[in-house]
PDB file of C-alpha atoms in Angstrom:
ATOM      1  CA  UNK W   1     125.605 145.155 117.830  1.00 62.00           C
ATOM      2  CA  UNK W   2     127.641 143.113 120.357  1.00 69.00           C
ATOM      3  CA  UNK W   3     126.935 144.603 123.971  1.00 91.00           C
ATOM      4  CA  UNK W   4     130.399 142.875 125.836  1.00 95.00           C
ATOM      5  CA  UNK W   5     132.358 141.489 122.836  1.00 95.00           C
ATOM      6  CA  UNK W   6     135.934 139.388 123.684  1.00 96.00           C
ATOM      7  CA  UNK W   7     138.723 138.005 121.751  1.00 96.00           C
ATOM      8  CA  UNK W   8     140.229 135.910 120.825  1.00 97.00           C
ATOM      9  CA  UNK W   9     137.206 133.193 121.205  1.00 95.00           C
ATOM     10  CA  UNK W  10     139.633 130.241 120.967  1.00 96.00           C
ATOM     11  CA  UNK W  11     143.292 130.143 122.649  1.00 97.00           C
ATOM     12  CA  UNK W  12     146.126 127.275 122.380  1.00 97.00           C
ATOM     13  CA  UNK W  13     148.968 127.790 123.989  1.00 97.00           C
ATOM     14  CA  UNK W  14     151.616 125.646 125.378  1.00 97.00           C
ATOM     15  CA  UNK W  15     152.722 125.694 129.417  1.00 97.00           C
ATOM     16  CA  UNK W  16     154.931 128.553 130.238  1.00 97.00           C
ATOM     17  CA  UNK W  17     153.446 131.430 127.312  1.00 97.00           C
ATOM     18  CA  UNK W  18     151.984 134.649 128.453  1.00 97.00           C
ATOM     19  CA  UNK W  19     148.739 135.164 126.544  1.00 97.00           C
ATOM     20  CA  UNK W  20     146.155 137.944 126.989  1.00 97.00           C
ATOM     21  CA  UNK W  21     142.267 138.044 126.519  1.00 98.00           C
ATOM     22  CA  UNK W  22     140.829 141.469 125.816  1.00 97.00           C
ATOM     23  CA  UNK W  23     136.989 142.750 126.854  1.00 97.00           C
ATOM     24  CA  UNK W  24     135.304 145.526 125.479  1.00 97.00           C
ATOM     25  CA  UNK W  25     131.244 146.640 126.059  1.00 96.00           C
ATOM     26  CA  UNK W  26     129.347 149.358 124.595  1.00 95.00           C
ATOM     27  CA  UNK W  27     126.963 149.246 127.003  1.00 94.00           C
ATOM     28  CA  UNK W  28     128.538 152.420 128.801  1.00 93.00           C
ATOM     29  CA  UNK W  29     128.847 150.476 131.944  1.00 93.00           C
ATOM     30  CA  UNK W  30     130.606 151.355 134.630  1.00 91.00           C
ATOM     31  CA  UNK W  31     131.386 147.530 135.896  1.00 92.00           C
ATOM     32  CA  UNK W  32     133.352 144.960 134.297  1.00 93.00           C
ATOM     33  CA  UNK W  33     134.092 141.352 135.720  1.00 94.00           C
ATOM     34  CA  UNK W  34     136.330 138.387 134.431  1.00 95.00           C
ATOM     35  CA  UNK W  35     134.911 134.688 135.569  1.00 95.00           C
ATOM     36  CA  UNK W  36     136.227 131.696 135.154  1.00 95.00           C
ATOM     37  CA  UNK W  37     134.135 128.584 134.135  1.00 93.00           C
ATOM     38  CA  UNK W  38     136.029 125.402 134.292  1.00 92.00           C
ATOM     39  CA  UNK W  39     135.442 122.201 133.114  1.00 90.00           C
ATOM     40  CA  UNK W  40     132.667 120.807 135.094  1.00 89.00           C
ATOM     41  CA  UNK W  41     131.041 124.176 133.938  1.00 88.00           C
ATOM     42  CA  UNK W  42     131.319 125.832 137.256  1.00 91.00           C
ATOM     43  CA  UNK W  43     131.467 129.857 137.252  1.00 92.00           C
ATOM     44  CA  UNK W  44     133.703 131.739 139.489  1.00 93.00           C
ATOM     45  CA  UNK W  45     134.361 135.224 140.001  1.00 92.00           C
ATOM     46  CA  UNK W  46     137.949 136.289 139.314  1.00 94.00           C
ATOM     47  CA  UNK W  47     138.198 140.506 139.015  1.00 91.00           C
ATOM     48  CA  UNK W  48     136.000 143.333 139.448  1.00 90.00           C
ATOM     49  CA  UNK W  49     136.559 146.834 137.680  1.00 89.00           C
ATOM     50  CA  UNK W  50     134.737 149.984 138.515  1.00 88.00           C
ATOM     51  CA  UNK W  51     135.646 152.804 136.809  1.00 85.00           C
ATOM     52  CA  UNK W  52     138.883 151.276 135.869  1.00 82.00           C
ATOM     53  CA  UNK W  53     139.759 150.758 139.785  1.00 87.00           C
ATOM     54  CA  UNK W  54     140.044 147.263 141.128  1.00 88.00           C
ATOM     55  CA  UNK W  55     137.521 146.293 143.515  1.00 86.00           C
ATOM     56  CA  UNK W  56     137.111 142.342 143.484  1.00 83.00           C
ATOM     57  CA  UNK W  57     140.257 140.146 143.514  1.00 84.00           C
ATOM     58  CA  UNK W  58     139.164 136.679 144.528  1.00 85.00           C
ATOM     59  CA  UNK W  59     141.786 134.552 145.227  1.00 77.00           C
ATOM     60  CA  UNK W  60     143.510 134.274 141.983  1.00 86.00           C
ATOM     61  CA  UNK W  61     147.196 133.240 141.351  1.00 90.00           C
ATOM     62  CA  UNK W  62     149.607 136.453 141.021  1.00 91.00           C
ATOM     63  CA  UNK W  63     150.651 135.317 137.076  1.00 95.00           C
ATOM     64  CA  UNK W  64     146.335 136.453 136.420  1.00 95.00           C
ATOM     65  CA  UNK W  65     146.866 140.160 135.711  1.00 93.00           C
ATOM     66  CA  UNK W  66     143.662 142.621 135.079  1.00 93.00           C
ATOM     67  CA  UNK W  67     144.226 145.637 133.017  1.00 93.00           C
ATOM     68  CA  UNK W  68     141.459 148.305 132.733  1.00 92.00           C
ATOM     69  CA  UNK W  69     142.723 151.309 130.415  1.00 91.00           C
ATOM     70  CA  UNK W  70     139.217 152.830 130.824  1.00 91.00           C
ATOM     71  CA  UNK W  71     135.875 151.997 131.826  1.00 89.00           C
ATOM     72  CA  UNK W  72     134.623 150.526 128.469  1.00 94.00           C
ATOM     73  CA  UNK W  73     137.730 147.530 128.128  1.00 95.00           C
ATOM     74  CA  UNK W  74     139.125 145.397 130.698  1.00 95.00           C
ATOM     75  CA  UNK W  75     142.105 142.606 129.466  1.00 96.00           C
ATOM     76  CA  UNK W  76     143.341 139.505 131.478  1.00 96.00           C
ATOM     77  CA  UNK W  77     146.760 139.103 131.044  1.00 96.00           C
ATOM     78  CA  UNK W  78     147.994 135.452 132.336  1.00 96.00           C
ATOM     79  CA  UNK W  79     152.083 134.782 132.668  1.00 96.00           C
ATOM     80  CA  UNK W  80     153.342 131.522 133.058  1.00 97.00           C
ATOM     81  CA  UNK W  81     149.982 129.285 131.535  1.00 97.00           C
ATOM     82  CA  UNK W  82     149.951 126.143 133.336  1.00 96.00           C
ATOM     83  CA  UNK W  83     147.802 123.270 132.251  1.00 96.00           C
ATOM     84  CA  UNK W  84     144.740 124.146 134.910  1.00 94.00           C
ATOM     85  CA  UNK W  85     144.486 127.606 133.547  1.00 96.00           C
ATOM     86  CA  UNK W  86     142.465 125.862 130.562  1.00 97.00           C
ATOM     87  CA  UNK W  87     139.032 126.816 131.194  1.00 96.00           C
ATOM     88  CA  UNK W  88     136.127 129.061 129.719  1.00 94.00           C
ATOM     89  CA  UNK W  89     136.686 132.571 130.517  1.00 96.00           C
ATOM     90  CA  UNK W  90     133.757 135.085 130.423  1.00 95.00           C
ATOM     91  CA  UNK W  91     134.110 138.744 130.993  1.00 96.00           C
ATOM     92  CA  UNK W  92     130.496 140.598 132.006  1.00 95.00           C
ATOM     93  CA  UNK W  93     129.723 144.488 132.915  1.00 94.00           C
ATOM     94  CA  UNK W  94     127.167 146.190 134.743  1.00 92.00           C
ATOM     95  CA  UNK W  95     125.949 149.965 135.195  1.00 88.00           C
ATOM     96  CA  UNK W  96     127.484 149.458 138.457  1.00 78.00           C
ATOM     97  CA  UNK W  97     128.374 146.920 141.262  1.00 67.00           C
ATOM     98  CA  UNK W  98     124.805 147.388 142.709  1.00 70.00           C
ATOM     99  CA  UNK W  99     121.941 146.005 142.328  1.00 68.00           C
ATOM    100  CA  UNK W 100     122.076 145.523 138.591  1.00 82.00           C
ATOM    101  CA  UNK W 101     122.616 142.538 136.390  1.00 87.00           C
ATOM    102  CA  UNK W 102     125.478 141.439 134.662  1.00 91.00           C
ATOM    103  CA  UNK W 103     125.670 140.968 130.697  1.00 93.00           C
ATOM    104  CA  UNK W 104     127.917 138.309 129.556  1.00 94.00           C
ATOM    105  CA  UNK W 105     130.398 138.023 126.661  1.00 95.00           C
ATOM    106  CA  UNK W 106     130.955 135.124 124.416  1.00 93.00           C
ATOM    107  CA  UNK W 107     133.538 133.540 126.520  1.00 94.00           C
ATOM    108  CA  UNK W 108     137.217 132.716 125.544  1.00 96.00           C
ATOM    109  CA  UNK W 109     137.952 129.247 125.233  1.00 95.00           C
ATOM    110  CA  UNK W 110     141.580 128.542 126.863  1.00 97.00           C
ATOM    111  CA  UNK W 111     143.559 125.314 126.184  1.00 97.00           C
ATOM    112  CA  UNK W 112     146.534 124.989 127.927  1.00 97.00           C
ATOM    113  CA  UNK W 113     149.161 121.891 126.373  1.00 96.00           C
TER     114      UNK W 113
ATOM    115  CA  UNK Y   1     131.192 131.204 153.554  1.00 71.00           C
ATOM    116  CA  UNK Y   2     128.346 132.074 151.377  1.00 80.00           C
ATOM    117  CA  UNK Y   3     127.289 129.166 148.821  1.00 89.00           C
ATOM    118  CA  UNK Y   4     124.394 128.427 146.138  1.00 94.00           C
ATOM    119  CA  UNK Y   5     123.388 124.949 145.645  1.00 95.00           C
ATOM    120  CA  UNK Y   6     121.569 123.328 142.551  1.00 96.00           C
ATOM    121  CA  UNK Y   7     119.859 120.277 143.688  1.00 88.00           C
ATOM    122  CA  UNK Y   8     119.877 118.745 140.103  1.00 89.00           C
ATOM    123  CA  UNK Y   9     123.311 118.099 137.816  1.00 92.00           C
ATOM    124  CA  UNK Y  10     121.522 116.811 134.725  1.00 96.00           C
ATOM    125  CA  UNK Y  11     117.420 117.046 133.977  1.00 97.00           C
ATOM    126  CA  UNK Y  12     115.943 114.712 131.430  1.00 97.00           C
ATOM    127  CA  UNK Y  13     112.318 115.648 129.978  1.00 97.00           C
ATOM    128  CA  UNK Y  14     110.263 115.020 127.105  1.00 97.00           C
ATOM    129  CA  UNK Y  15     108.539 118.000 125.398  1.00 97.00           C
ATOM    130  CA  UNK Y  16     105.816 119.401 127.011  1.00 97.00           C
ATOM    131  CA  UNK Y  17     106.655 117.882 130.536  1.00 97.00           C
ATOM    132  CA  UNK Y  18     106.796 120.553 133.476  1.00 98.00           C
ATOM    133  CA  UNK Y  19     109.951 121.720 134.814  1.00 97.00           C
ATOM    134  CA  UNK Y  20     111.277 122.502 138.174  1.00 97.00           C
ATOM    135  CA  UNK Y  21     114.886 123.309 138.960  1.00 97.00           C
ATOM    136  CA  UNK Y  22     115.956 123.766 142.376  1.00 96.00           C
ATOM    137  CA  UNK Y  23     118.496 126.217 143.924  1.00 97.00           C
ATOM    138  CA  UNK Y  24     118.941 127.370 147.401  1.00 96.00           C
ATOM    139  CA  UNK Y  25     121.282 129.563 148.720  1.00 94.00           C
ATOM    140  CA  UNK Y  26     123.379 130.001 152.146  1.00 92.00           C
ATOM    141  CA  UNK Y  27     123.402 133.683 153.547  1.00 85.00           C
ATOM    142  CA  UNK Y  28     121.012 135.266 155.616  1.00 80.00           C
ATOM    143  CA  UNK Y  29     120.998 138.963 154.445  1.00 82.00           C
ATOM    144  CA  UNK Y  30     119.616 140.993 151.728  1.00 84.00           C
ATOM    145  CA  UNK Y  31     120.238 139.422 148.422  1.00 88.00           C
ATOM    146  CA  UNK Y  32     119.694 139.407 144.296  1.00 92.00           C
ATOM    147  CA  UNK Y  33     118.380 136.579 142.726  1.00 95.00           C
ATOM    148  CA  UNK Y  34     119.187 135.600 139.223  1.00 96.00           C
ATOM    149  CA  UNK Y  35     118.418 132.254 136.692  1.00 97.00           C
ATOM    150  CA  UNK Y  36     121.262 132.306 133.548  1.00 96.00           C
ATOM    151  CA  UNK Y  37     120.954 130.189 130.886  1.00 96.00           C
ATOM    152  CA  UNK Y  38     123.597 128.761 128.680  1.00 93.00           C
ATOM    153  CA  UNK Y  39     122.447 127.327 125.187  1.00 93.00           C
ATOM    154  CA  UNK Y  40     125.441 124.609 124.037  1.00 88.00           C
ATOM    155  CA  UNK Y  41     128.350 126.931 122.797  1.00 84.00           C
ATOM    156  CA  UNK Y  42     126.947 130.054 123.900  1.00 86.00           C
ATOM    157  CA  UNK Y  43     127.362 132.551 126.215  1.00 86.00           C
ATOM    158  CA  UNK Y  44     125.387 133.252 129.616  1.00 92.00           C
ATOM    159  CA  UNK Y  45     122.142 135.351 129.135  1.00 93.00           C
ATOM    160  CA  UNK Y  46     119.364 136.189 131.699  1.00 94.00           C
ATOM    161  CA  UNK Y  47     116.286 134.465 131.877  1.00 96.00           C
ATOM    162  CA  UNK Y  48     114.901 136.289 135.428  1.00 96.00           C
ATOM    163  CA  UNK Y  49     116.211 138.344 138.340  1.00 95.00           C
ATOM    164  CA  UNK Y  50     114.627 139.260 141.811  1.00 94.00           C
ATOM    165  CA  UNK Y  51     115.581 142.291 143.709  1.00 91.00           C
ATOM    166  CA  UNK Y  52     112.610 143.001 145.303  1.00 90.00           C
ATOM    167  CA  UNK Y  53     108.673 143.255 145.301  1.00 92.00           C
ATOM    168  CA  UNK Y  54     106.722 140.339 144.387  1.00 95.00           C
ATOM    169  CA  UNK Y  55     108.787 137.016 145.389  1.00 95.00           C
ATOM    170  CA  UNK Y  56     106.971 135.265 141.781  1.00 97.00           C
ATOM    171  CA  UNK Y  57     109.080 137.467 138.994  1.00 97.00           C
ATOM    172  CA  UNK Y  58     108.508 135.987 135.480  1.00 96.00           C
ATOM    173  CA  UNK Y  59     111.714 136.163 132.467  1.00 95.00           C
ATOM    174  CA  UNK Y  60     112.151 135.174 129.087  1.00 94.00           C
ATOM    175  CA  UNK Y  61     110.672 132.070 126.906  1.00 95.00           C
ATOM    176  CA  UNK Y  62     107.932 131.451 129.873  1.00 96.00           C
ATOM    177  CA  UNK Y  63     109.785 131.153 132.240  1.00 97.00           C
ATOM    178  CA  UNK Y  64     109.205 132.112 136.475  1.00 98.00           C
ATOM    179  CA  UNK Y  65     110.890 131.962 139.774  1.00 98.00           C
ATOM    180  CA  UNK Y  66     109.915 132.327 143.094  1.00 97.00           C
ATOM    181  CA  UNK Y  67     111.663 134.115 145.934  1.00 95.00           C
ATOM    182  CA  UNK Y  68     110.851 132.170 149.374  1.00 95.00           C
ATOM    183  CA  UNK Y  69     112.997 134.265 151.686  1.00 92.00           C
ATOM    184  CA  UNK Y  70     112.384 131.541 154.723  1.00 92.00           C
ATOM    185  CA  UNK Y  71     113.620 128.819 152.674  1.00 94.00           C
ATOM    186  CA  UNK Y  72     116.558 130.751 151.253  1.00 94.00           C
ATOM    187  CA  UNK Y  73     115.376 129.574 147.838  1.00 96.00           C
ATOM    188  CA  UNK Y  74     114.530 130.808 144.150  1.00 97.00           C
ATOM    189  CA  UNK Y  75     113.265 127.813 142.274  1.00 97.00           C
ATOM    190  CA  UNK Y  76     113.068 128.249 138.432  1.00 98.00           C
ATOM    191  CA  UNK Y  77     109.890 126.596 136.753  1.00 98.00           C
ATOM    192  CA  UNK Y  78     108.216 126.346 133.508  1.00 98.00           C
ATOM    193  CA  UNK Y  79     104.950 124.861 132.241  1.00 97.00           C
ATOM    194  CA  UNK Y  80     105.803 123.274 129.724  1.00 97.00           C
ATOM    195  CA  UNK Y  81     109.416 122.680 128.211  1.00 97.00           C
ATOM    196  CA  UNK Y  82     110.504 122.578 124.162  1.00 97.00           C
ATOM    197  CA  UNK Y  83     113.328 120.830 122.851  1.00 96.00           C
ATOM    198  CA  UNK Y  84     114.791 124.619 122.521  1.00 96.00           C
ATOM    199  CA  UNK Y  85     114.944 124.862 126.521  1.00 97.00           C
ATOM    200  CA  UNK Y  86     117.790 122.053 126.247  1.00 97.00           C
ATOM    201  CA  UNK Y  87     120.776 124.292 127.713  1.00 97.00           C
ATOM    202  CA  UNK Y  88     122.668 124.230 131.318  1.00 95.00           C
ATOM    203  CA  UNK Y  89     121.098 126.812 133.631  1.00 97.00           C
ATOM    204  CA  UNK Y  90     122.549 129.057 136.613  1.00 96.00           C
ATOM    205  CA  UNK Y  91     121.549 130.242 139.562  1.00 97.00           C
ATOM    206  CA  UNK Y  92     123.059 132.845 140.738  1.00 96.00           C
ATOM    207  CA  UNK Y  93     122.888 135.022 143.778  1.00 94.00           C
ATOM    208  CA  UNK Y  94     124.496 138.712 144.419  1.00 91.00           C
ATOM    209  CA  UNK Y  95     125.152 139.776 147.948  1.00 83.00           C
ATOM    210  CA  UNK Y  96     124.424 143.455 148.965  1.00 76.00           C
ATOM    211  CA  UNK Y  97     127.869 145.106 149.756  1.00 75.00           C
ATOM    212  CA  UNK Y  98     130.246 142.234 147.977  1.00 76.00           C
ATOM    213  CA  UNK Y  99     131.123 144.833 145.014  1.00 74.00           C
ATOM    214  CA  UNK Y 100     128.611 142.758 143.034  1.00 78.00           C
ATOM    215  CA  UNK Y 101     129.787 139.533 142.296  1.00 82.00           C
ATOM    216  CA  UNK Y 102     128.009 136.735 141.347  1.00 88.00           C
ATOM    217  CA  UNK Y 103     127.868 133.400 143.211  1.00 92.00           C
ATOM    218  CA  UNK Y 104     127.116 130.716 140.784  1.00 94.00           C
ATOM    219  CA  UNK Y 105     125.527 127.241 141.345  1.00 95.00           C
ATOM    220  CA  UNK Y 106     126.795 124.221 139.880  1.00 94.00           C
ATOM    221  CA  UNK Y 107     124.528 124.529 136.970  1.00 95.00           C
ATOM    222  CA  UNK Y 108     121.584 122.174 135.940  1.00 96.00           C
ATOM    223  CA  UNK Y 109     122.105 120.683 132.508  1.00 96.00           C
ATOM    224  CA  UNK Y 110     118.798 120.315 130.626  1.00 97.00           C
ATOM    225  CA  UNK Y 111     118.036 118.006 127.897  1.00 97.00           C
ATOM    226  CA  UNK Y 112     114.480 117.930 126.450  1.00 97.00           C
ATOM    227  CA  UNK Y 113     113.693 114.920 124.402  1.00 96.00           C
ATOM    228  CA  UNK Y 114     111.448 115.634 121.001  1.00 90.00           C
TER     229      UNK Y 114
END
């Protein structure tokens, strides 16, 4: 069973499309993150969830829009792609924003044209 | 602003060789320690963490880090490496109180020679 499962795996989109990448665990978490690993493969933190209330928001453009609708999902919604948006993204959970470690999804694969 | 540094961008070793991978980090308060490893195409998983106790914590596959709080470091090492062990690897360190995010390294890319 997939413990933090995302899709799509692959995205191509062209400049200017909205696109969004959805995250689910069934780990009964209570943490989920979105990072962003770009192409020299350097990971960066972009949103925190707990309990479907935001509390991480690095500095990330406004068009980068985290959705929780409960504890178990969180979606990245991007408006307005522009080509440096293509990157890796990887959405993780943990029981909670303590001292427990993160478990990583597949990653979505973004390429922006 | 706090920072994690990989001393090594790309490791070449033949099987069997020992390996060493550096990483030191810049903040002076009470921290997690953690090693990820990405296999090509794959997704992050854990090889070790540290959050307290014994500074020498041992993970997956055989391999072990150790905590040295005065150096600010958490070195990852193995024995002896397999061609399997070729993958990028993370360090990553979690700051008590940030809401538990994850400060990544650069990443040390790995390739064992058979």
């Amino acid at each position: 069973d997939t413990a933090v499962s995302q899709t799509p795996k692959y995205l191509v989109t062209q400049m200017g499309n909205d696109k969004s990448i959805k995250c689910e665990q069934n780990l009964g978490h209570d943490t989920m993150y979105w990072y962003k690993q770009d192409s020299k493969k350097f990971l960066k933190i972009m949103f925190s969830y707990n309990n479907k209330e935001l509390i991480i928001n690095e500095t990330v453009p406004n068009r980068f829009s985290p959705k929780s609708p409960d504890k178990a999902h969180l979606n990245l919604h991007i408006n307005s792609l522009e080509l440096g948006d293509s990157a890796v993204y990887f959405c993780a959970s943990s029981q909670a924003s303590g001292t427990y470690e993160q478990y990583f999804g597949p990653g979505t694969r973004l390429t922006v044209t | 602003a706090q920072s994690v540094s990989q001393h090594n961008h790309h490791v070449i070793l033949s099987e069997a060789a020992s390996l060493e991978l550096g990483c030191n980090y810049s903040y002076g308060g009470t921290v997690n320690l953690f090693w990820y490893v990405q296999y090509p195409g794959q997704h992050l998983q854990l090889l070790l963490k540290y959050f307290s106790g014994d500074p020498l914590v041992k993970g997956i596959k055989g391999f072990e880090a150790e905590f040295i709080k005065s150096k600010f470091s958490f070195n990852l090492r193995k024995p002896s490496v397999q061609w399997s062990d070729t993958a990028e690897y993370f360090c990553a360190v979690k700051i008590y109180n940030q809401g538990g995010k994850l400060i990544f390294g650069q990443g040390t890319e790995l390739s064992v020679k058979p």
